[in-house]
PDB file of C-alpha atoms in Angstrom:
ATOM      1  CA  MET A   1      -6.306 -15.539  -1.035  1.00 88.00           C
ATOM      2  CA  TYR A   2      -3.144 -14.345   0.746  1.00 91.00           C
ATOM      3  CA  ALA A   3      -2.563 -10.929   2.534  1.00 90.00           C
ATOM      4  CA  LEU A   4       1.129 -10.572   3.164  1.00 89.00           C
ATOM      5  CA  ASP A   5       2.728  -8.356   5.573  1.00 88.00           C
ATOM      6  CA  GLN A   6       5.754  -6.533   3.990  1.00 88.00           C
ATOM      7  CA  ARG A   7       9.001  -7.256   5.896  1.00 88.00           C
ATOM      8  CA  GLY A   8       9.129  -4.755   8.987  1.00 86.00           C
ATOM      9  CA  HIS A   9       5.421  -4.271   8.989  1.00 87.00           C
ATOM     10  CA  GLY A  10       2.668  -5.804  10.854  1.00 84.00           C
ATOM     11  CA  ASP A  11       3.478  -9.200  12.518  1.00 84.00           C
ATOM     12  CA  SER A  12       6.324  -9.980  10.045  1.00 85.00           C
ATOM     13  CA  GLU A  13       9.934 -10.456  11.202  1.00 84.00           C
ATOM     14  CA  TRP A  14      12.063  -7.319  10.915  1.00 84.00           C
ATOM     15  CA  SER A  15      14.942  -7.161   8.622  1.00 86.00           C
ATOM     16  CA  ARG A  16      18.164  -8.200  10.235  1.00 85.00           C
ATOM     17  CA  ASP A  17      20.182  -6.056   8.101  1.00 84.00           C
ATOM     18  CA  GLY A  18      17.895  -3.165   7.972  1.00 83.00           C
ATOM     19  CA  ASP A  19      17.022  -3.574   4.360  1.00 87.00           C
ATOM     20  CA  TYR A  20      13.655  -2.243   3.479  1.00 88.00           C
ATOM     21  CA  SER A  21      14.157  -1.392  -0.109  1.00 90.00           C
ATOM     22  CA  THR A  22      11.193  -1.744  -2.451  1.00 92.00           C
ATOM     23  CA  ASP A  23      13.391  -4.161  -4.586  1.00 93.00           C
ATOM     24  CA  SER A  24      13.910  -6.414  -1.704  1.00 92.00           C
ATOM     25  CA  MET A  25      10.173  -6.429  -0.698  1.00 93.00           C
ATOM     26  CA  ALA A  26       9.398  -7.385  -4.335  1.00 95.00           C
ATOM     27  CA  GLU A  27      11.949 -10.272  -3.987  1.00 95.00           C
ATOM     28  CA  ASP A  28      10.222 -11.452  -0.933  1.00 95.00           C
ATOM     29  CA  ALA A  29       6.734 -11.602  -2.856  1.00 96.00           C
ATOM     30  CA  ILE A  30       8.350 -13.371  -5.794  1.00 97.00           C
ATOM     31  CA  ALA A  31      10.103 -15.879  -3.363  1.00 96.00           C
ATOM     32  CA  PHE A  32       6.799 -16.443  -1.541  1.00 96.00           C
ATOM     33  CA  LEU A  33       4.842 -17.023  -4.873  1.00 96.00           C
ATOM     34  CA  LEU A  34       7.619 -19.470  -6.163  1.00 95.00           C
ATOM     35  CA  HIS A  35       7.619 -21.442  -2.868  1.00 96.00           C
ATOM     36  CA  GLU A  36       3.948 -21.805  -2.561  1.00 95.00           C
ATOM     37  CA  GLU A  37       3.883 -22.639  -6.326  1.00 96.00           C
ATOM     38  CA  ILE A  38       1.287 -19.991  -7.040  1.00 95.00           C
ATOM     39  CA  GLU A  39       0.950 -19.622 -10.758  1.00 94.00           C
ATOM     40  CA  GLN A  40      -0.377 -16.674 -12.420  1.00 96.00           C
ATOM     41  CA  PRO A  41      -1.899 -14.764  -9.424  1.00 97.00           C
ATOM     42  CA  ILE A  42      -3.992 -11.585  -9.543  1.00 98.00           C
ATOM     43  CA  ILE A  43      -1.886  -9.131  -7.324  1.00 98.00           C
ATOM     44  CA  PHE A  44      -3.222  -6.193  -5.460  1.00 98.00           C
ATOM     45  CA  GLY A  45      -1.081  -3.392  -4.110  1.00 97.00           C
ATOM     46  CA  HIS A  46      -1.926  -0.266  -2.234  1.00 97.00           C
ATOM     47  CA  SER A  47       0.323   2.731  -1.817  1.00 94.00           C
ATOM     48  CA  MET A  48       3.979   1.326  -0.770  1.00 93.00           C
ATOM     49  CA  GLY A  49       2.454  -2.207  -1.690  1.00 95.00           C
ATOM     50  CA  GLY A  50       1.679  -0.928  -5.130  1.00 96.00           C
ATOM     51  CA  MET A  51       5.241   0.122  -5.485  1.00 96.00           C
ATOM     52  CA  VAL A  52       6.427  -3.137  -4.578  1.00 96.00           C
ATOM     53  CA  THR A  53       3.873  -4.569  -7.075  1.00 97.00           C
ATOM     54  CA  MET A  54       5.153  -2.547  -9.777  1.00 97.00           C
ATOM     55  CA  THR A  55       8.717  -3.521  -9.092  1.00 96.00           C
ATOM     56  CA  LEU A  56       7.735  -7.078  -9.022  1.00 96.00           C
ATOM     57  CA  LEU A  57       6.222  -6.657 -12.552  1.00 96.00           C
ATOM     58  CA  LYS A  58       9.464  -4.800 -13.737  1.00 96.00           C
ATOM     59  CA  ARG A  59      11.637  -7.806 -12.599  1.00 95.00           C
ATOM     60  CA  ALA A  60       9.187 -10.687 -13.256  1.00 95.00           C
ATOM     61  CA  PRO A  61       6.759  -9.326 -15.997  1.00 95.00           C
ATOM     62  CA  THR A  62       5.090 -12.719 -16.748  1.00 95.00           C
ATOM     63  CA  LEU A  63       4.616 -13.788 -13.145  1.00 95.00           C
ATOM     64  CA  ALA A  64       1.075 -12.231 -12.602  1.00 97.00           C
ATOM     65  CA  GLN A  65      -2.117 -12.887 -14.616  1.00 97.00           C
ATOM     66  CA  ALA A  66      -3.535  -9.383 -13.626  1.00 98.00           C
ATOM     67  CA  VAL A  67      -2.692  -6.555 -11.213  1.00 98.00           C
ATOM     68  CA  VAL A  68      -4.687  -4.012  -9.423  1.00 98.00           C
ATOM     69  CA  LEU A  69      -2.926  -0.858  -8.070  1.00 98.00           C
ATOM     70  CA  VAL A  70      -4.725   1.227  -5.609  1.00 98.00           C
ATOM     71  CA  ASP A  71      -3.936   5.011  -5.763  1.00 98.00           C
ATOM     72  CA  ILE A  72      -0.297   4.592  -6.694  1.00 97.00           C
ATOM     73  CA  GLY A  73       1.754   5.157  -9.915  1.00 97.00           C
ATOM     74  CA  PRO A  74       5.132   5.990 -11.200  1.00 96.00           C
ATOM     75  CA  GLU A  75       4.286   9.603 -10.496  1.00 96.00           C
ATOM     76  CA  VAL A  76       3.199  10.555  -7.100  1.00 95.00           C
ATOM     77  CA  SER A  77       2.739  13.949  -5.324  1.00 94.00           C
ATOM     78  CA  ALA A  78       5.586  15.093  -3.196  1.00 93.00           C
ATOM     79  CA  ASP A  79       3.086  16.932  -0.899  1.00 93.00           C
ATOM     80  CA  GLY A  80       0.798  13.995  -0.482  1.00 92.00           C
ATOM     81  CA  THR A  81       3.501  11.635   0.339  1.00 90.00           C
ATOM     82  CA  ALA A  82       5.027  14.183   2.816  1.00 91.00           C
ATOM     83  CA  THR A  83       1.751  14.399   4.583  1.00 89.00           C
ATOM     84  CA  ILE A  84       1.453  10.604   5.080  1.00 88.00           C
ATOM     85  CA  ARG A  85       5.171  10.627   6.305  1.00 86.00           C
ATOM     86  CA  ARG A  86       4.191  13.173   8.947  1.00 87.00           C
ATOM     87  CA  PHE A  87       1.237  11.341  10.192  1.00 85.00           C
ATOM     88  CA  ILE A  88       3.428   8.243  10.370  1.00 80.00           C
ATOM     89  CA  GLU A  89       6.180  10.014  12.267  1.00 80.00           C
ATOM     90  CA  SER A  90       3.558  11.407  14.740  1.00 80.00           C
ATOM     91  CA  ALA A  91       1.661   8.187  15.183  1.00 76.00           C
ATOM     92  CA  SER A  92       4.192   5.820  16.383  1.00 77.00           C
ATOM     93  CA  GLU A  93       4.065   5.798  20.281  1.00 85.00           C
ATOM     94  CA  PHE A  94       1.089   6.529  22.583  1.00 90.00           C
ATOM     95  CA  ASP A  95       0.114   5.992  26.321  1.00 91.00           C
ATOM     96  CA  ASP A  96      -3.304   4.656  25.388  1.00 90.00           C
ATOM     97  CA  LEU A  97      -5.134   3.668  22.349  1.00 90.00           C
ATOM     98  CA  ASP A  98      -7.813   6.442  22.524  1.00 91.00           C
ATOM     99  CA  GLU A  99      -5.007   8.896  21.662  1.00 90.00           C
ATOM    100  CA  PHE A 100      -4.075   6.952  18.675  1.00 89.00           C
ATOM    101  CA  VAL A 101      -7.647   6.604  17.492  1.00 92.00           C
ATOM    102  CA  ALA A 102      -8.140  10.476  17.839  1.00 91.00           C
ATOM    103  CA  ARG A 103      -4.963  11.044  15.770  1.00 90.00           C
ATOM    104  CA  VAL A 104      -6.206   8.720  13.094  1.00 91.00           C
ATOM    105  CA  GLN A 105      -9.627  10.473  12.958  1.00 90.00           C
ATOM    106  CA  ALA A 106      -8.003  13.813  12.569  1.00 89.00           C
ATOM    107  CA  TYR A 107      -5.837  12.577   9.774  1.00 90.00           C
ATOM    108  CA  ASP A 108      -8.541  10.383   7.917  1.00 91.00           C
ATOM    109  CA  PRO A 109     -12.078  12.000   8.169  1.00 90.00           C
ATOM    110  CA  PHE A 110     -13.502   9.456   5.735  1.00 92.00           C
ATOM    111  CA  ARG A 111     -13.443   6.570   8.234  1.00 91.00           C
ATOM    112  CA  THR A 112     -15.767   6.143  11.266  1.00 90.00           C
ATOM    113  CA  ARG A 113     -14.456   6.020  14.821  1.00 91.00           C
ATOM    114  CA  GLU A 114     -15.877   2.452  15.027  1.00 91.00           C
ATOM    115  CA  HIS A 115     -13.825   1.433  11.903  1.00 90.00           C
ATOM    116  CA  ILE A 116     -10.656   2.720  13.245  1.00 91.00           C
ATOM    117  CA  GLU A 117     -11.267   1.042  16.603  1.00 90.00           C
ATOM    118  CA  ARG A 118     -11.778  -2.310  14.710  1.00 89.00           C
ATOM    119  CA  THR A 119      -8.420  -2.131  12.918  1.00 86.00           C
ATOM    120  CA  VAL A 120      -6.320  -0.859  15.801  1.00 85.00           C
ATOM    121  CA  ARG A 121      -5.050  -4.262  16.464  1.00 80.00           C
ATOM    122  CA  TYR A 122      -3.488  -4.437  13.066  1.00 84.00           C
ATOM    123  CA  ASN A 123      -1.495  -1.189  13.642  1.00 84.00           C
ATOM    124  CA  MET A 124      -0.454  -1.023  17.106  1.00 88.00           C
ATOM    125  CA  ILE A 125       1.136  -3.338  19.803  1.00 88.00           C
ATOM    126  CA  GLN A 126       1.586  -2.798  23.487  1.00 90.00           C
ATOM    127  CA  ARG A 127       5.446  -2.653  24.550  1.00 90.00           C
ATOM    128  CA  ALA A 128       6.700  -4.199  27.720  1.00 93.00           C
ATOM    129  CA  ASP A 129       6.812  -0.615  29.417  1.00 94.00           C
ATOM    130  CA  GLY A 130       2.859  -0.349  28.604  1.00 93.00           C
ATOM    131  CA  LYS A 131       3.180   2.165  25.629  1.00 92.00           C
ATOM    132  CA  TYR A 132       1.297   1.354  22.466  1.00 91.00           C
ATOM    133  CA  VAL A 133       3.769   1.503  19.446  1.00 89.00           C
ATOM    134  CA  SER A 134       3.114   1.125  15.626  1.00 86.00           C
ATOM    135  CA  LYS A 135       4.009  -2.334  14.056  1.00 86.00           C
ATOM    136  CA  ASN A 136       6.799  -0.900  12.157  1.00 82.00           C
ATOM    137  CA  ASP A 137      10.505  -1.375  12.616  1.00 81.00           C
ATOM    138  CA  ARG A 138      11.921   2.020  13.491  1.00 70.00           C
ATOM    139  CA  SER A 139      15.007   0.654  15.358  1.00 62.00           C
ATOM    140  CA  ARG A 140      17.117   1.760  12.349  1.00 53.00           C
ATOM    141  CA  GLY A 141      15.365   5.078  11.510  1.00 49.00           C
ATOM    142  CA  TYR A 142      13.279   3.371   9.011  1.00 46.00           C
ATOM    143  CA  THR A 143      10.283   5.453   7.713  1.00 48.00           C
ATOM    144  CA  PRO A 144       8.230   3.552   5.146  1.00 46.00           C
ATOM    145  CA  GLN A 145       7.114   6.501   3.121  1.00 44.00           C
ATOM    146  CA  GLU A 146      10.494   7.991   2.717  1.00 45.00           C
ATOM    147  CA  GLU A 147      11.959   4.595   1.575  1.00 46.00           C
ATOM    148  CA  GLY A 148       8.819   4.039  -0.669  1.00 44.00           C
ATOM    149  CA  ALA A 149       9.088   7.402  -2.279  1.00 43.00           C
ATOM    150  CA  VAL A 150      12.641   6.893  -3.161  1.00 45.00           C
ATOM    151  CA  ASN A 151      12.192   3.570  -4.696  1.00 45.00           C
ATOM    152  CA  ALA A 152       9.030   4.639  -6.494  1.00 44.00           C
ATOM    153  CA  ARG A 153      11.268   6.684  -8.878  1.00 50.00           C
ATOM    154  CA  ARG A 154      12.778   3.622  -9.916  1.00 78.00           C
ATOM    155  CA  ILE A 155       9.545   2.788 -11.829  1.00 94.00           C
ATOM    156  CA  THR A 156       8.931   5.093 -14.681  1.00 95.00           C
ATOM    157  CA  LEU A 157       6.236   5.514 -17.269  1.00 96.00           C
ATOM    158  CA  GLY A 158       8.703   3.763 -19.710  1.00 95.00           C
ATOM    159  CA  ASP A 159       8.812   0.801 -17.335  1.00 96.00           C
ATOM    160  CA  VAL A 160       5.092   0.324 -17.095  1.00 96.00           C
ATOM    161  CA  ARG A 161       4.766   0.342 -20.991  1.00 97.00           C
ATOM    162  CA  THR A 162       6.535  -3.256 -20.776  1.00 95.00           C
ATOM    163  CA  PHE A 163       3.727  -4.584 -18.422  1.00 97.00           C
ATOM    164  CA  PRO A 164       2.146  -7.319 -20.405  1.00 97.00           C
ATOM    165  CA  CYS A 165      -0.791  -8.249 -18.047  1.00 97.00           C
ATOM    166  CA  PRO A 166      -3.945  -6.262 -17.517  1.00 98.00           C
ATOM    167  CA  VAL A 167      -3.772  -3.462 -14.872  1.00 98.00           C
ATOM    168  CA  LEU A 168      -6.485  -1.824 -13.054  1.00 98.00           C
ATOM    169  CA  VAL A 169      -5.604   1.581 -11.403  1.00 98.00           C
ATOM    170  CA  VAL A 170      -7.961   2.483  -8.813  1.00 98.00           C
ATOM    171  CA  ARG A 171      -7.753   6.134  -7.638  1.00 98.00           C
ATOM    172  CA  GLY A 172      -9.343   7.871  -4.836  1.00 98.00           C
ATOM    173  CA  GLU A 173     -11.424  10.990  -5.974  1.00 97.00           C
ATOM    174  CA  GLN A 174      -9.801  13.184  -3.362  1.00 96.00           C
ATOM    175  CA  SER A 175      -6.357  11.558  -3.267  1.00 97.00           C
ATOM    176  CA  ASN A 176      -3.462  13.637  -2.487  1.00 94.00           C
ATOM    177  CA  VAL A 177      -1.056  10.943  -3.585  1.00 96.00           C
ATOM    178  CA  LEU A 178      -2.132   9.942  -7.034  1.00 97.00           C
ATOM    179  CA  GLU A 179      -3.254  13.121  -8.701  1.00 97.00           C
ATOM    180  CA  ALA A 180      -5.838  12.970 -11.634  1.00 97.00           C
ATOM    181  CA  ASP A 181      -3.350  14.165 -14.330  1.00 97.00           C
ATOM    182  CA  ALA A 182      -0.598  11.563 -13.273  1.00 97.00           C
ATOM    183  CA  ALA A 183      -3.304   8.724 -13.182  1.00 98.00           C
ATOM    184  CA  GLU A 184      -4.286   9.491 -16.847  1.00 98.00           C
ATOM    185  CA  ARG A 185      -0.533   9.509 -17.842  1.00 98.00           C
ATOM    186  CA  PHE A 186      -0.153   6.215 -16.052  1.00 98.00           C
ATOM    187  CA  LEU A 187      -3.067   5.045 -17.888  1.00 98.00           C
ATOM    188  CA  GLN A 188      -2.041   5.946 -21.335  1.00 98.00           C
ATOM    189  CA  ALA A 189       1.435   4.362 -20.765  1.00 98.00           C
ATOM    190  CA  LEU A 190      -0.331   0.889 -19.813  1.00 98.00           C
ATOM    191  CA  PRO A 191      -0.612  -1.449 -22.823  1.00 97.00           C
ATOM    192  CA  LYS A 192      -3.528  -3.189 -21.143  1.00 98.00           C
ATOM    193  CA  GLY A 193      -4.596  -0.583 -18.451  1.00 98.00           C
ATOM    194  CA  GLU A 194      -8.116   0.523 -17.028  1.00 98.00           C
ATOM    195  CA  LEU A 195      -8.561   3.336 -14.668  1.00 98.00           C
ATOM    196  CA  VAL A 196     -11.430   3.804 -12.222  1.00 98.00           C
ATOM    197  CA  THR A 197     -12.012   6.790  -9.816  1.00 98.00           C
ATOM    198  CA  VAL A 198     -13.932   6.039  -6.555  1.00 98.00           C
ATOM    199  CA  SER A 199     -15.868   8.986  -5.051  1.00 97.00           C
ATOM    200  CA  ARG A 200     -15.949   9.771  -1.409  1.00 96.00           C
ATOM    201  CA  CYS A 201     -12.402   8.722  -0.600  1.00 97.00           C
ATOM    202  CA  GLY A 202      -8.808   9.871  -0.558  1.00 96.00           C
ATOM    203  CA  HIS A 203      -5.724   7.815  -0.688  1.00 96.00           C
ATOM    204  CA  ASN A 204      -6.973   4.798   1.387  1.00 95.00           C
ATOM    205  CA  VAL A 205      -9.546   3.902  -1.087  1.00 97.00           C
ATOM    206  CA  HIS A 206     -10.471   0.419   0.122  1.00 95.00           C
ATOM    207  CA  SER A 207     -10.864   1.484   3.804  1.00 94.00           C
ATOM    208  CA  GLN A 208     -12.536   4.996   3.044  1.00 95.00           C
ATOM    209  CA  ASN A 209     -15.138   3.566   0.739  1.00 96.00           C
ATOM    210  CA  THR A 210     -15.076   0.069   0.769  1.00 96.00           C
ATOM    211  CA  LEU A 211     -18.408  -0.511  -1.190  1.00 97.00           C
ATOM    212  CA  GLY A 212     -17.042   1.951  -4.009  1.00 98.00           C
ATOM    213  CA  PHE A 213     -13.776  -0.114  -3.916  1.00 98.00           C
ATOM    214  CA  LEU A 214     -15.645  -3.413  -4.384  1.00 98.00           C
ATOM    215  CA  ALA A 215     -17.659  -1.955  -7.252  1.00 98.00           C
ATOM    216  CA  ALA A 216     -14.630  -0.624  -8.908  1.00 98.00           C
ATOM    217  CA  ILE A 217     -12.759  -4.027  -8.990  1.00 98.00           C
ATOM    218  CA  GLY A 218     -15.685  -6.164  -9.680  1.00 98.00           C
ATOM    219  CA  PRO A 219     -16.008  -5.812 -13.243  1.00 97.00           C
ATOM    220  CA  PHE A 220     -12.293  -6.046 -13.736  1.00 98.00           C
ATOM    221  CA  LEU A 221     -12.002  -9.286 -11.994  1.00 97.00           C
ATOM    222  CA  GLU A 222     -14.929 -10.766 -13.670  1.00 97.00           C
ATOM    223  CA  ALA A 223     -13.460  -9.988 -17.091  1.00 96.00           C
ATOM    224  CA  ILE A 224     -10.135 -11.667 -15.971  1.00 95.00           C
ATOM    225  CA  GLU A 225     -12.068 -14.851 -14.757  1.00 90.00           C
ATOM    226  CA  ALA A 226     -14.093 -14.863 -18.019  1.00 85.00           C
TER     227      ALA A 226
END
């Protein structure tokens, strides 16, 4: 199993030419799979990672054995993505981690403080001046959701009709990004699609209701293995 940081995210290298397009991120993933000689993987993508995954399927439709897309689709809510963007812009620099944890708690009421504290090290790093900053490249004015939202429009319902592999769409019941009617249109466009809605969570399904997420993906993965 591999869990990859996108370029400019987490501990990955920042792009030297400032290219954070979804197309380039998809090419990164394709290059990694080919380099590691990974054949017919099952690819998971959440939010921007899901946009990257859909772009990967558009460019290399036979590369994946199956795909799980978490709370994302060709049609996303402008209000929902704007909410995420505002949070990202407001949670980029702090004097101490308690301030960051409090900001996340206000934004994400589904997660416990304990859970947020456990994941802080994946999101923030201490700069030389002592301040804590998010692990995203902002040196070129890059905002992930703005870039992702623009690139998401390149994938249409027409595009996903060409996806040959089984695709599971996992939606958070209270998601403000993938609305219920958009999820149904996505499902109808997929040749081999399934849709599962997970209760007691919003956009971040896997972290807000982890047990519900695991229950949603289990039967799909078992069927692929069979």
